[in-house]
XYZ file of C-alpha atoms in Angstrom:
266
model
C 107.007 108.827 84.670
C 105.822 105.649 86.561
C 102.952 105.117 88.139
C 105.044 105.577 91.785
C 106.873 108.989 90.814
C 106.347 112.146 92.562
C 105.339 114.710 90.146
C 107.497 117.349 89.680
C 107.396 120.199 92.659
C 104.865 123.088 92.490
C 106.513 125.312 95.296
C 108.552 128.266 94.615
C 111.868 128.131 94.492
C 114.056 129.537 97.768
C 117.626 130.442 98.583
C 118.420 130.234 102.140
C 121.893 131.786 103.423
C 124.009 130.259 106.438
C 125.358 132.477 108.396
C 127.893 130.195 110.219
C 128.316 132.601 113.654
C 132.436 131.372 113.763
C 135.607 133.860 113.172
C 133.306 136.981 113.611
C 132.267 140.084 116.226
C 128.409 139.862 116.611
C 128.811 143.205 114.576
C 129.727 141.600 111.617
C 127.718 139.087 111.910
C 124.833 141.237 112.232
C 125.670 143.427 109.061
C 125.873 139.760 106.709
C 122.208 139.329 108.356
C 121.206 142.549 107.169
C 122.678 142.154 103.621
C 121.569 139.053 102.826
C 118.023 139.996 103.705
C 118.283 142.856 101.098
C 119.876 141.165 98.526
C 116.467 139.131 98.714
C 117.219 135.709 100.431
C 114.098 133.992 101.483
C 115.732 132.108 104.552
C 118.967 133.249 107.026
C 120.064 130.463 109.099
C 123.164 129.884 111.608
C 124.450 126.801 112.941
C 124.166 125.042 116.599
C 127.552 124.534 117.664
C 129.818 125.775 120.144
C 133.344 126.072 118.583
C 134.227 126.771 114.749
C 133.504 123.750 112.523
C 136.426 125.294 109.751
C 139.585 127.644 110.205
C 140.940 127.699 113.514
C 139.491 125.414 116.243
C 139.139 128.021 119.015
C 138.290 130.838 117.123
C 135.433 133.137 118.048
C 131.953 131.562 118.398
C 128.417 132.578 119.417
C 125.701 130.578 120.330
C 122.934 130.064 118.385
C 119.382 130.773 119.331
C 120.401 133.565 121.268
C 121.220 134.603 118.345
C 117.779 133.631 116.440
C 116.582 135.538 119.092
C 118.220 138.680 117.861
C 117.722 138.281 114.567
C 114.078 138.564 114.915
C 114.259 142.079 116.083
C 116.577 142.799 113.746
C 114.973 140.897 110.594
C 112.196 142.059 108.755
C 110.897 139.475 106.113
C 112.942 136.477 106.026
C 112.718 133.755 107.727
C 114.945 132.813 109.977
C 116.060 129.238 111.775
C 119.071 126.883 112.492
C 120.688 124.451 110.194
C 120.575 122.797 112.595
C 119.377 122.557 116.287
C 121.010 119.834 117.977
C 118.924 117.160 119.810
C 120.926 116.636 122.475
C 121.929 120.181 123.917
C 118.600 120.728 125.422
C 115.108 119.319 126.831
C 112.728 118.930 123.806
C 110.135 120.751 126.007
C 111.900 123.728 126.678
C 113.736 124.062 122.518
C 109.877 123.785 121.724
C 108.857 126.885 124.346
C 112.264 128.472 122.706
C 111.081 128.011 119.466
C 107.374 129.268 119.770
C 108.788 132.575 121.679
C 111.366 133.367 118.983
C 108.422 132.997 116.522
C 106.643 135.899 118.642
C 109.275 137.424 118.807
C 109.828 137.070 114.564
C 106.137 137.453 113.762
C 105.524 134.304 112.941
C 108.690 133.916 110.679
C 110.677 130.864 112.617
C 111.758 127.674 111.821
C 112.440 124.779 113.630
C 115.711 123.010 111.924
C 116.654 119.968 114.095
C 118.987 117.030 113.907
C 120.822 114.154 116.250
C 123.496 115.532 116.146
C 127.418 114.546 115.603
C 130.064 117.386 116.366
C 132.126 115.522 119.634
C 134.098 118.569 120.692
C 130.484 120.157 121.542
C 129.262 117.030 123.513
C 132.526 116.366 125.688
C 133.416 120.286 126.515
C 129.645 120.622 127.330
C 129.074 117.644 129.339
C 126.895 116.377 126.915
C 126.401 112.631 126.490
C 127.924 111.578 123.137
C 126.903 107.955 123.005
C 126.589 106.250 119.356
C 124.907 108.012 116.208
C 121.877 104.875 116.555
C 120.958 106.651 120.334
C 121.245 110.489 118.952
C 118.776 109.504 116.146
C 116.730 107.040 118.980
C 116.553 110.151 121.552
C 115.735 112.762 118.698
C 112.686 110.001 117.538
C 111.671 110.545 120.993
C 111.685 114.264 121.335
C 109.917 114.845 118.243
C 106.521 114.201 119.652
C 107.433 116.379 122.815
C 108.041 119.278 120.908
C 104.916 118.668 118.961
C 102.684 117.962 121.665
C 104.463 120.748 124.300
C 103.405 123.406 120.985
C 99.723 122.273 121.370
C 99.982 122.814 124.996
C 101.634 126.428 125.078
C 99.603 129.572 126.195
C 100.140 131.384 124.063
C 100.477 129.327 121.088
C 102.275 129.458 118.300
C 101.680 132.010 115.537
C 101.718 129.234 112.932
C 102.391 125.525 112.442
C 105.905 126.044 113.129
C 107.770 124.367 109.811
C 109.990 121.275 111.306
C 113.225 120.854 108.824
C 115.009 117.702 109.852
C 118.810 116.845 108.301
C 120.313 114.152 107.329
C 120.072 111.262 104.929
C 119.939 107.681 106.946
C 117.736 105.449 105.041
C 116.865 103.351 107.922
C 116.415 105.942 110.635
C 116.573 109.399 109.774
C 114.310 109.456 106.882
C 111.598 107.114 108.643
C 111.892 110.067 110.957
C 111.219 112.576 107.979
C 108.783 111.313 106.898
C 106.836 111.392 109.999
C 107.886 114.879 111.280
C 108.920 116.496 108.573
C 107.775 120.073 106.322
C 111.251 120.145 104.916
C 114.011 117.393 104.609
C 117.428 118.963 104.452
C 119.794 116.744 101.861
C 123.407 116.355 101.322
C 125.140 114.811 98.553
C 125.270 114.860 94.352
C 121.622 115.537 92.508
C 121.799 111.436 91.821
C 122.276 110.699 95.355
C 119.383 113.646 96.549
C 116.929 111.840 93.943
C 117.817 108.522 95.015
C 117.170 109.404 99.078
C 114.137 110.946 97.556
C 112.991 108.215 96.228
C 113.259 106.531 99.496
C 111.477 109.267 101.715
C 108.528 109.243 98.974
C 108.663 105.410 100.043
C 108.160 106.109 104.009
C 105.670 109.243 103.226
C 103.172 106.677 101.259
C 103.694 103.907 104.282
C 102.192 106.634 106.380
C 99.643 107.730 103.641
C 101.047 110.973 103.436
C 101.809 113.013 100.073
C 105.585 113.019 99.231
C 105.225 116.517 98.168
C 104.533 117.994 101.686
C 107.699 117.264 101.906
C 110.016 120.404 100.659
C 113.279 119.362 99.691
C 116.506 121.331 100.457
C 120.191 121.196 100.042
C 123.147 122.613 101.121
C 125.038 124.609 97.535
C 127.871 126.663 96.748
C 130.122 127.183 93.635
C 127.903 128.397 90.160
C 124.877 127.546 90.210
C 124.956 126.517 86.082
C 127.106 123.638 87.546
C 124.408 121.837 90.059
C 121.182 123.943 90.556
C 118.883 122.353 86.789
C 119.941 119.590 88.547
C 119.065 119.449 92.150
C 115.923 121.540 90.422
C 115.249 117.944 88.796
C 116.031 115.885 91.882
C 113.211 117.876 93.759
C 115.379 120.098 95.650
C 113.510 123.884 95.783
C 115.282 125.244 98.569
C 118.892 125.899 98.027
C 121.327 127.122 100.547
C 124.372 128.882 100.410
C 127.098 128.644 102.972
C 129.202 131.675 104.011
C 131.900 131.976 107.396
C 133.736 134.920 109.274
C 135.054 137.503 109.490
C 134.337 138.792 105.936
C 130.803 137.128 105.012
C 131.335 136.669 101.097
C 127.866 137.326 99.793
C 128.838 136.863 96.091
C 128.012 133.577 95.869
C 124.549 133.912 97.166
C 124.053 136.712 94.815
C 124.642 134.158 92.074
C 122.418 131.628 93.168
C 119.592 134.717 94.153
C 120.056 135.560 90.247
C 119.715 132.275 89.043
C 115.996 131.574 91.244
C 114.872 135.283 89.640
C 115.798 134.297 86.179
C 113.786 131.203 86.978
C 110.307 133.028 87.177
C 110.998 135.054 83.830
């Protein structure tokens, strides 16, 4: 290990669950909710879109923190969250007041996933702004320190240090961004290419003298988890997340991946 590496990571390992709210009656989506949290997933997330990002185009759809909102009654122990909130759909003062009451609401068990943004069908049928990828990642730069500042402000605040995931893996822009704002940086890509952005937010975290390893690492999984999780396990990743659509909510591949974090631990 050189004198630059990033020890290994001391934090547990998680397995989140995306719920993607597309092709489904809130019934159903409800019930995968409810299942996943008793399988034993540590994190349930949706997605903040407006229209189905697979299958057919104008399928049903539900929005998503009303949705968060819901699942904090209905949730017990997991945490819940979006993968992720889009920038652009509203004011960064009022997603921050969202976000603090849906952590009331959860008992302290929200958090905030955010991005710039990039699904065009949800800009132009919204009235949304689309601009260029460079402004989305300028304006959500800009509404960081709202949200961060409009949390200090908030009577009454909220029940923790709400944890900020940001996605995406722009080496110029987004992880600059990361590394600033940052609890948990959401990844795409092979283990090589996760290590190798690593490598570059561990970069940014020291510019700013802060420790790479406040930094959790995540990535989107599916397929067996013999196949990629040693691996993203060695590129720094600890929180693994498993993708699953309407109507029918497969489970069976998170039930792998919870399996393979338990036989972890023995």
């Amino acid at each position: 290990m050189s004198d630059d590496a990033v020890p290994p990571p001391s934090r547990p390992v998680r397995i989140g669950v995306q719920v993607q709210p597309q092709h489904a009656d809130y019934p159903q989506i409800r019930r995968a909710v409810a299942a996943a949290e008793e399988a034993g997933v540590d994190l349930v997330m949706n997605w903040d879109h407006f229209f189905p990002l697979y299958g057919e185009p104008d399928g049903k759809h539900f929005e998503c923190w009303t949705m968060l909102g819901a699942w904090a009654e209905a949730t017990e122990r997991v945490e819940i969250g979006a993968l992720v909130s889009c920038n652009s759909y509203r004011n960064p003062d009022l997603l921050a007041d969202m976000a603090r009451t849906v952590d009331h609401v959860s008992d302290g068990r929200l958090l905030l996933g955010i991005g710039s943004g990039w699904f065009q069908r949800d800009y132009d049928e919204y009235g949304f702004e689309f601009g260029t990828a460079g402004g989305r990642i300028a304006d959500l730069a800009t509404a960081m320190p709202r949200i961060e500042a409009r949390w200090a402000a908030l009577n009454p605040a909220p029940l923790r240090d709400i944890p900020v995931m940001i996605g995406g893996g722009g080496e110029k822009k987004t992880l600059p961004l990361v590394a600033r704002h940052a609890d948990i940086w959401h990844s795409f890509g092979d283990p090589a290419t996760v290590a190798r952005k690593g490598e570059v937010l561990d970069g940014y975290c020291r510019d700013l003298g802060r420790d790479p390893r406040e930094v959790e690492r995540s990535a989107g999984v599916e397929g067996d988890p013999a196949a990629s999780g040693d691996a993203l396990l060695g590129a720094g990743v600890t929180l693994f997340t498993v993708g699953t659509g309407g109507p029918d909510f497969d489970l069976g591949p998170l039930r792998e991946w919870l399996a393979w974090r338990d036989d972890l631990s023995r």
